[in-house]
Amino acid sequence: MDRGRRRLLRTGAAALLASGCSTLPKGDRGADPGRRRRHHVAIVGGGYGGASVARFLRSRNPEIRVTLIEYDKVHATGPGSNWVIAGLKPFPSLLARYGKLKRLGVNLIHDWVAAVDVEGRNLRFEDGSRLGYDRLVLAPGVALNWDAIEGYDAAASEQLPHGWIPGLQTLSLARQLRDLRRGGVVLIAAPDGETSCPQAIYERASLIAHYLREHKPMAKLLLLDPRETSPLRDRFAEAWREAYEFGGDNSLIELVSGREARVQRVDASSRTLYTGAIEQRRRADLINIIPPQRAGSLAQAAGLVDAGGWCPVDPASGESKQAEGIFVVGDAAASGLGRNAVAAHALARRCAYRLAAEQADAPEEDEGEDPRIDETLYSLITAERGLVRRRAFALNDGVFEPLPQPKAEVGKARADDAVAAWERLRREIWE
């Protein structure tokens, strides 16, 4: 993940709950504990993508030496953070620790990687020490683009939280929601352009609306979405009609979409946004701005991004199209799949199988190379109801192509399914 996320977690509530997961001493960073040289894969970033590669790789080929470099001793997961904001789950429920990976034989280094030496195949840490590798996997997550909206930067986010990077921002948004006055207005400004986990924007709107209905009578939610059209948003809107009378006179949610919803500039001190070409003035008691995003700063510095700010990769393995021997997984990767935890896990599996087969000089034609990937994503609409979005992708001539999608299902039983699905994925990676 990006450095900002590391700092938030280290200084926030997550760090207070960190376990005693030991750090590999600096003197051992380049050392090989075995008598013969073993292929060394270094993985930077311990989220869904990076941690999944480490676990799959150790299971697939234990002879490979795997080092996972992750700044924080605990990882705060993005999935579930909206549930914390809406008071449905406690913050500690987001935290995942690395003890299981350590027991599987993964070397752990809790430090910040300052730079990647692509030609020399080594990583440089902040103290100047280095770690060599044979293959490198980057899972840098996303960086928030603070240059996209005039007046909205890291300092402004202290007053108008984005809540997009789990940690102190999650807690800040939750606290402001609790403190909202009776009859107050909540404004969510969605980003213009690509983002990680777009369905999380609409889940957030859903669950904040749920909280307002239960705890803040007469309050309203305004959602600004610069997208002119969005099939995903339309499916959430169907659920909102039933749950929140969306589109009616008593709707709890008001939607403004298209160019007039694009945030041009912000005045954080007065809690005011200016939107659209005419810079219409909009004020609210609680403003949640989700800024545009791009690949994490480490990937940018290593020259792995394209003009759009993302990392183009071979979808069959996650190998960068910008640098041989470097793989990119997680939300930073432009693989043709979605940017979400399920897609990160799926690409990580392909990456690990490719690396394991490469070391063993074995053919890659096994279950790790299944040309089809099924992506099932759950979101909550209320505390009882959820929405499931099923998509399938087929690898065709080196490109993932989406297959025809069934309509999203909405039902009362889906809320429990949503929680269970994310807990299963988390257990598979970290527990």
Coordinates of C-alpha atoms in Angstrom, one line a residue:
M1 CA 0.0 0.0 0.0
D2 CA 1.0 3.6 -0.4
R3 CA 3.1 5.3 2.3
G4 CA 0.2 7.4 3.6
R5 CA -1.7 4.2 4.5
R6 CA 1.4 3.0 6.4
R7 CA 1.6 6.1 8.5
L8 CA -2.1 6.1 9.3
L9 CA -2.0 2.6 10.6
R10 CA 1.2 3.0 12.5
T11 CA 0.1 6.0 14.4
G12 CA -3.6 5.0 14.7
A13 CA -5.7 2.5 16.4
A14 CA -4.4 -0.4 14.3
A15 CA -0.9 0.0 15.7
L16 CA -2.2 0.0 19.2
L17 CA -3.5 -3.5 18.6
A18 CA -0.5 -4.8 16.7
S19 CA 0.7 -8.3 17.6
G20 CA 4.2 -9.3 18.4
C21 CA 5.0 -10.6 14.9
S22 CA 8.8 -10.5 14.7
T23 CA 10.8 -8.6 12.2
L24 CA 13.6 -10.2 10.2
P25 CA 16.9 -8.6 11.5
K26 CA 18.6 -6.3 9.1
G27 CA 21.7 -8.5 9.0
D28 CA 19.6 -11.4 7.7
R29 CA 18.0 -9.5 4.8
G30 CA 20.4 -10.8 2.2
A31 CA 21.3 -14.1 4.0
D32 CA 20.1 -17.5 2.9
P33 CA 19.5 -19.9 5.8
G34 CA 19.9 -22.9 3.5
R35 CA 23.1 -24.6 2.5
R36 CA 22.5 -24.1 -1.2
R37 CA 21.2 -21.0 -2.9
R38 CA 17.4 -20.9 -3.2
H39 CA 15.4 -18.8 -5.6
H40 CA 14.4 -15.7 -3.8
V41 CA 11.0 -13.9 -4.3
A42 CA 10.6 -10.6 -2.6
I43 CA 7.0 -9.3 -2.1
V44 CA 6.4 -5.7 -1.2
G45 CA 2.9 -5.0 0.3
G46 CA 1.0 -7.3 2.6
G47 CA -2.6 -6.7 1.6
Y48 CA -4.9 -9.1 -0.2
G49 CA -2.6 -9.3 -3.3
G50 CA 0.8 -9.5 -1.6
A51 CA -0.2 -11.8 1.3
S52 CA -2.0 -14.1 -1.1
V53 CA 1.1 -14.5 -3.3
A54 CA 3.2 -15.3 -0.3
R55 CA 0.8 -18.0 0.9
F56 CA 0.2 -19.6 -2.5
L57 CA 3.9 -19.6 -3.2
R58 CA 4.9 -21.3 0.0
S59 CA 2.2 -23.9 -0.5
R60 CA 3.1 -24.4 -4.2
N61 CA 6.9 -24.6 -3.9
P62 CA 8.4 -24.6 -0.3
E63 CA 11.9 -24.6 -1.8
I64 CA 11.5 -20.9 -2.9
R65 CA 12.6 -18.4 -0.3
V66 CA 9.8 -15.9 0.2
T67 CA 10.3 -12.5 1.9
L68 CA 7.3 -10.3 2.5
I69 CA 8.0 -6.6 3.2
E70 CA 5.1 -4.9 4.9
Y71 CA 5.4 -1.7 6.9
D72 CA 2.7 -2.4 9.4
K73 CA 2.5 -5.4 11.8
V74 CA -1.2 -5.6 11.2
H75 CA -3.2 -5.0 8.0
A76 CA -6.5 -3.1 8.1
T77 CA -8.7 -4.6 5.4
G78 CA -10.7 -2.4 3.1
P79 CA -13.7 -4.8 2.9
G80 CA -15.7 -4.3 6.0
S81 CA -14.6 -0.7 6.6
N82 CA -18.0 0.6 5.6
W83 CA -19.6 -1.7 8.2
V84 CA -17.4 -0.1 10.8
I85 CA -18.3 3.4 9.6
A86 CA -22.0 2.5 10.0
G87 CA -21.5 1.0 13.4
L88 CA -22.3 -2.6 12.4
K89 CA -18.8 -3.9 13.2
P90 CA -16.0 -2.8 15.6
F91 CA -12.8 -1.5 14.1
P92 CA -10.6 -4.4 15.3
S93 CA -12.7 -6.7 13.1
L94 CA -10.8 -5.2 10.1
L95 CA -7.3 -6.2 11.4
A96 CA -5.4 -9.2 10.0
R97 CA -2.0 -10.3 11.3
Y98 CA 0.9 -12.1 9.7
G99 CA 1.6 -14.8 12.2
K100 CA 0.3 -17.6 10.0
L101 CA 2.5 -16.6 7.1
K102 CA 5.5 -16.5 9.4
R103 CA 4.7 -20.1 10.5
L104 CA 4.5 -21.2 6.9
G105 CA 8.1 -20.1 6.4
V106 CA 7.6 -16.6 5.0
N107 CA 10.3 -14.2 6.1
L108 CA 8.8 -10.9 7.3
I109 CA 10.3 -7.5 7.3
H110 CA 8.3 -4.6 8.8
D111 CA 10.0 -1.6 7.1
W112 CA 9.4 0.9 4.4
V113 CA 10.9 0.3 0.9
A114 CA 12.3 3.6 -0.3
A115 CA 13.2 2.5 -3.8
V116 CA 13.4 -0.4 -6.3
D117 CA 16.7 -0.9 -8.2
V118 CA 15.2 -2.5 -11.3
E119 CA 18.5 -3.1 -13.1
G120 CA 20.4 -4.3 -10.0
R121 CA 17.4 -6.4 -8.7
N122 CA 17.4 -5.1 -5.2
L123 CA 15.3 -3.1 -2.8
R124 CA 16.6 -0.1 -0.8
F125 CA 15.2 0.6 2.6
E126 CA 15.0 4.0 4.4
D127 CA 18.1 3.3 6.4
G128 CA 20.1 2.5 3.2
S129 CA 20.2 -1.2 3.6
R130 CA 19.4 -3.4 0.6
L131 CA 17.7 -6.7 -0.1
G132 CA 18.4 -8.6 -3.3
Y133 CA 15.9 -10.7 -5.1
D134 CA 15.5 -13.0 -8.1
R135 CA 11.9 -12.0 -8.7
L136 CA 10.0 -9.1 -7.3
V137 CA 6.2 -8.9 -6.6
L138 CA 4.8 -5.4 -5.9
A139 CA 1.4 -5.0 -4.2
P140 CA 1.6 -1.2 -3.7
G141 CA -2.1 -0.6 -3.5
V142 CA -3.4 2.8 -4.5
A143 CA -2.3 6.4 -3.9
L144 CA -4.9 9.2 -3.5
N145 CA -4.4 11.8 -6.1
W146 CA -4.2 15.0 -4.0
D147 CA -3.7 17.1 -7.1
A148 CA -7.1 16.3 -8.7
I149 CA -9.3 18.6 -6.6
E150 CA -8.3 22.2 -5.7
G151 CA -8.3 22.7 -2.0
Y152 CA -8.5 19.0 -1.1
D153 CA -5.3 17.6 0.3
A154 CA -4.1 15.4 3.2
A155 CA -4.7 18.3 5.6
A156 CA -8.2 19.0 4.3
S157 CA -9.0 15.3 4.7
E158 CA -8.7 15.8 8.5
Q159 CA -11.9 17.9 8.4
L160 CA -13.5 16.3 5.3
P161 CA -12.5 12.6 5.6
H162 CA -12.1 10.3 2.6
G163 CA -12.3 7.2 4.8
W164 CA -10.9 5.2 1.8
I165 CA -7.7 4.1 3.3
P166 CA -8.6 2.0 6.4
G167 CA -7.2 3.4 9.7
L168 CA -7.7 6.7 11.3
Q169 CA -9.7 8.0 8.4
T170 CA -12.2 5.2 9.0
L171 CA -12.6 6.2 12.6
S172 CA -12.8 9.9 11.8
L173 CA -15.7 9.3 9.3
A174 CA -17.4 7.1 11.8
R175 CA -17.1 9.6 14.6
Q176 CA -18.4 12.5 12.5
L177 CA -21.4 10.4 11.5
R178 CA -22.1 9.7 15.2
D179 CA -21.9 13.4 16.0
L180 CA -24.1 14.5 13.1
R181 CA -26.9 16.9 14.2
R182 CA -30.5 15.9 14.0
G183 CA -31.8 16.7 10.5
G184 CA -28.2 17.1 9.2
V185 CA -27.0 16.5 5.7
V186 CA -24.3 14.0 4.7
L187 CA -22.6 14.5 1.3
I188 CA -20.6 11.7 -0.4
A189 CA -18.5 12.9 -3.4
A190 CA -17.5 9.9 -5.6
P191 CA -14.3 10.2 -7.6
D192 CA -14.1 11.0 -11.3
G193 CA -12.2 8.2 -13.1
E194 CA -11.0 4.8 -12.1
T195 CA -10.9 3.8 -8.5
S196 CA -10.3 0.8 -6.3
C197 CA -13.4 -1.2 -5.4
P198 CA -16.1 1.0 -7.0
Q199 CA -19.0 -1.0 -5.5
A200 CA -17.7 0.2 -2.1
I201 CA -18.8 3.7 -2.9
Y202 CA -22.4 2.6 -3.3
E203 CA -22.2 0.3 -0.3
R204 CA -21.0 3.2 1.8
A205 CA -24.0 5.3 0.6
S206 CA -26.3 2.4 1.5
L207 CA -25.0 1.9 5.0
I208 CA -24.8 5.6 5.9
A209 CA -28.4 5.8 4.8
H210 CA -29.1 2.9 7.0
Y211 CA -27.4 4.6 10.0
L212 CA -29.3 7.8 9.4
R213 CA -32.7 6.0 9.3
E214 CA -31.9 4.2 12.5
H215 CA -30.2 6.9 14.5
K216 CA -30.6 10.4 12.9
P217 CA -34.2 11.1 12.1
M218 CA -34.9 13.7 9.4
A219 CA -31.2 13.5 8.2
K220 CA -30.5 13.2 4.5
L221 CA -27.8 11.8 2.2
L222 CA -26.6 13.5 -1.0
L223 CA -24.5 11.3 -3.3
L224 CA -22.5 13.2 -6.0
D225 CA -21.4 10.8 -8.7
P226 CA -19.6 12.2 -11.8
R227 CA -20.5 9.1 -13.9
E228 CA -23.2 9.8 -16.4
T229 CA -24.3 6.2 -16.4
S230 CA -23.4 3.2 -14.3
P231 CA -24.9 -0.2 -14.5
L232 CA -23.5 -1.0 -11.1
R233 CA -25.1 2.1 -9.6
D234 CA -28.4 1.2 -11.2
R235 CA -28.4 -2.1 -9.4
F236 CA -27.8 -0.5 -6.1
A237 CA -30.6 2.0 -7.0
E238 CA -33.0 -0.9 -7.4
A239 CA -32.2 -1.9 -3.8
W240 CA -32.4 1.6 -2.5
R241 CA -35.9 2.0 -3.9
E242 CA -37.1 -0.8 -1.6
A243 CA -34.9 0.0 1.4
Y244 CA -34.9 3.9 1.3
E245 CA -37.8 4.9 -1.0
F246 CA -35.2 6.1 -3.5
G247 CA -36.6 8.3 -6.2
G248 CA -39.7 9.1 -4.2
D249 CA -40.7 12.2 -2.3
N250 CA -39.5 10.8 1.0
S251 CA -36.2 9.3 -0.3
L252 CA -33.4 9.2 2.2
I253 CA -30.9 9.3 -0.7
E254 CA -30.6 12.0 -3.3
L255 CA -28.4 11.3 -6.3
V256 CA -26.8 13.9 -8.5
S257 CA -24.9 12.4 -11.4
G258 CA -22.8 13.5 -14.4
R259 CA -20.7 16.5 -15.0
E260 CA -22.6 18.7 -12.5
A261 CA -21.6 16.3 -9.8
R262 CA -17.8 16.6 -10.4
V263 CA -16.1 18.4 -7.6
Q264 CA -14.0 21.3 -8.9
R265 CA -12.7 22.8 -5.6
V266 CA -13.1 22.6 -1.9
D267 CA -13.2 25.0 1.0
A268 CA -12.6 22.7 4.0
S269 CA -12.9 25.4 6.7
S270 CA -16.5 26.2 5.7
R271 CA -17.4 22.6 4.6
T272 CA -18.2 23.8 1.1
L273 CA -17.8 22.1 -2.3
Y274 CA -18.0 23.7 -5.7
T275 CA -19.2 21.4 -8.4
G276 CA -19.8 21.3 -12.2
A277 CA -18.8 23.8 -14.8
I278 CA -20.6 26.6 -13.1
E279 CA -19.1 25.7 -9.7
Q280 CA -22.4 25.3 -7.9
R281 CA -22.0 25.8 -4.2
R282 CA -22.9 22.8 -2.0
R283 CA -22.6 22.7 1.8
A284 CA -23.2 19.8 4.2
D285 CA -22.7 18.9 7.9
L286 CA -20.6 15.9 7.0
I287 CA -18.6 15.7 3.8
N288 CA -17.0 12.5 2.6
I289 CA -14.8 13.1 -0.4
I290 CA -13.3 10.1 -2.2
P291 CA -10.5 11.5 -4.4
P292 CA -9.3 10.0 -7.7
Q293 CA -6.7 7.3 -7.4
R294 CA -3.7 5.8 -9.2
A295 CA -1.1 3.0 -8.5
G296 CA 0.9 3.4 -5.3
S297 CA 3.9 5.6 -5.2
L298 CA 6.5 2.8 -5.2
A299 CA 5.1 1.5 -8.6
Q300 CA 5.2 5.1 -9.9
A301 CA 8.8 5.6 -8.9
A302 CA 9.8 2.3 -10.4
G303 CA 8.5 3.3 -13.8
L304 CA 5.8 0.6 -13.8
V305 CA 2.8 2.8 -14.6
D306 CA 1.1 3.8 -17.8
A307 CA -0.2 7.2 -18.9
G308 CA -3.4 6.5 -16.9
G309 CA -1.4 5.9 -13.7
W310 CA -1.9 2.2 -13.4
C311 CA 0.4 -0.8 -13.9
P312 CA -0.2 -2.8 -17.1
V313 CA 0.5 -6.5 -16.5
D314 CA 0.2 -9.8 -18.3
P315 CA -3.2 -11.1 -17.0
A316 CA -2.0 -14.7 -17.1
S317 CA 0.7 -14.0 -14.5
G318 CA 0.7 -10.4 -13.3
E319 CA 4.1 -9.8 -14.8
S320 CA 4.7 -6.2 -15.5
K321 CA 4.7 -5.1 -19.2
Q322 CA 7.1 -2.3 -18.2
A323 CA 9.9 -4.4 -16.6
E324 CA 10.8 -8.0 -16.9
G325 CA 11.0 -10.1 -13.8
I326 CA 8.7 -7.7 -11.8
F327 CA 5.1 -8.7 -11.1
V328 CA 2.3 -6.4 -9.9
V329 CA -0.8 -7.6 -8.1
G330 CA -3.7 -6.0 -6.2
D331 CA -5.5 -2.8 -7.0
A332 CA -2.5 -1.2 -8.8
A333 CA -2.5 -3.8 -11.5
A334 CA -4.3 -3.2 -14.8
S335 CA -5.1 -6.8 -15.7
G336 CA -8.6 -6.5 -17.1
L337 CA -10.1 -7.8 -13.8
G338 CA -11.8 -5.6 -11.3
R339 CA -10.0 -3.7 -8.6
N340 CA -11.2 -5.5 -5.5
A341 CA -10.0 -8.1 -3.0
V342 CA -11.4 -11.1 -4.9
A343 CA -9.7 -10.0 -8.1
A344 CA -6.4 -9.4 -6.2
H345 CA -6.6 -12.9 -4.7
A346 CA -7.3 -14.4 -8.1
L347 CA -4.4 -12.6 -9.9
A348 CA -2.1 -13.4 -6.9
R349 CA -2.8 -17.1 -7.4
R350 CA -1.8 -16.9 -11.1
C351 CA 1.3 -15.0 -10.1
A352 CA 2.4 -17.5 -7.5
Y353 CA 1.8 -20.5 -9.8
R354 CA 3.8 -18.8 -12.5
L355 CA 6.7 -18.2 -10.1
A356 CA 6.6 -21.7 -8.7
A357 CA 6.5 -23.3 -12.2
E358 CA 9.4 -21.0 -13.3
Q359 CA 11.6 -22.2 -10.5
A360 CA 10.7 -25.8 -11.0
D361 CA 11.1 -25.6 -14.8
A362 CA 7.6 -27.2 -14.9
P363 CA 4.8 -26.5 -17.3
E364 CA 2.2 -24.0 -16.1
E365 CA -0.8 -25.9 -17.4
D366 CA -2.6 -26.7 -14.2
E367 CA -5.5 -25.3 -12.2
G368 CA -3.6 -22.1 -11.7
E369 CA -4.0 -21.4 -15.4
D370 CA -7.7 -21.9 -15.6
P371 CA -8.7 -19.5 -18.4
R372 CA -11.9 -18.5 -16.5
I373 CA -12.1 -16.4 -13.3
D374 CA -15.3 -16.1 -11.4
E375 CA -15.7 -12.9 -9.3
T376 CA -18.4 -12.8 -6.6
L377 CA -18.7 -9.6 -4.7
Y378 CA -21.0 -8.9 -1.8
S379 CA -22.2 -5.6 -0.5
L380 CA -24.6 -4.6 2.3
I381 CA -27.6 -2.5 1.6
T382 CA -28.9 -2.5 5.2
A383 CA -27.9 -4.5 8.3
E384 CA -30.2 -7.3 7.0
R385 CA -30.1 -7.1 3.2
G386 CA -27.3 -7.3 0.8
L387 CA -26.5 -7.3 -2.9
V388 CA -24.3 -9.9 -4.7
R389 CA -22.6 -9.1 -7.9
R390 CA -21.4 -12.0 -9.9
R391 CA -19.0 -11.6 -12.9
A392 CA -16.9 -14.0 -14.9
F393 CA -13.9 -13.3 -17.0
A394 CA -12.3 -15.5 -19.7
L395 CA -8.6 -15.3 -20.7
N396 CA -8.6 -15.0 -24.5
D397 CA -5.4 -14.3 -26.5
G398 CA -3.8 -12.8 -23.4
V399 CA -6.7 -10.6 -22.5
F400 CA -9.4 -11.0 -19.9
E401 CA -12.8 -10.5 -21.4
P402 CA -16.0 -10.2 -19.3
L403 CA -18.6 -12.9 -20.0
P404 CA -22.3 -12.1 -19.9
Q405 CA -23.3 -11.1 -16.4
P406 CA -26.4 -12.3 -14.5
K407 CA -28.5 -9.7 -12.8
A408 CA -27.4 -8.9 -9.3
E409 CA -29.5 -10.6 -6.6
V410 CA -31.0 -8.7 -3.7
G411 CA -32.4 -10.5 -0.7
K412 CA -32.7 -10.5 3.0
A413 CA -30.4 -13.5 3.5
R414 CA -27.6 -11.8 1.5
A415 CA -26.3 -9.7 4.4
D416 CA -25.1 -12.8 6.3
D417 CA -23.7 -14.2 3.1
A418 CA -21.7 -11.0 2.6
V419 CA -20.1 -11.1 6.0
A420 CA -19.4 -14.9 5.7
A421 CA -17.8 -14.4 2.2
W422 CA -15.3 -11.8 3.3
E423 CA -14.5 -13.7 6.5
R424 CA -13.7 -16.8 4.4
L425 CA -11.4 -14.9 2.1
R426 CA -9.6 -13.3 5.0
R427 CA -9.1 -16.7 6.8
E428 CA -7.8 -18.2 3.6
I429 CA -5.1 -15.6 3.4
W430 CA -4.1 -14.7 6.9
E431 CA -5.4 -17.3 9.3

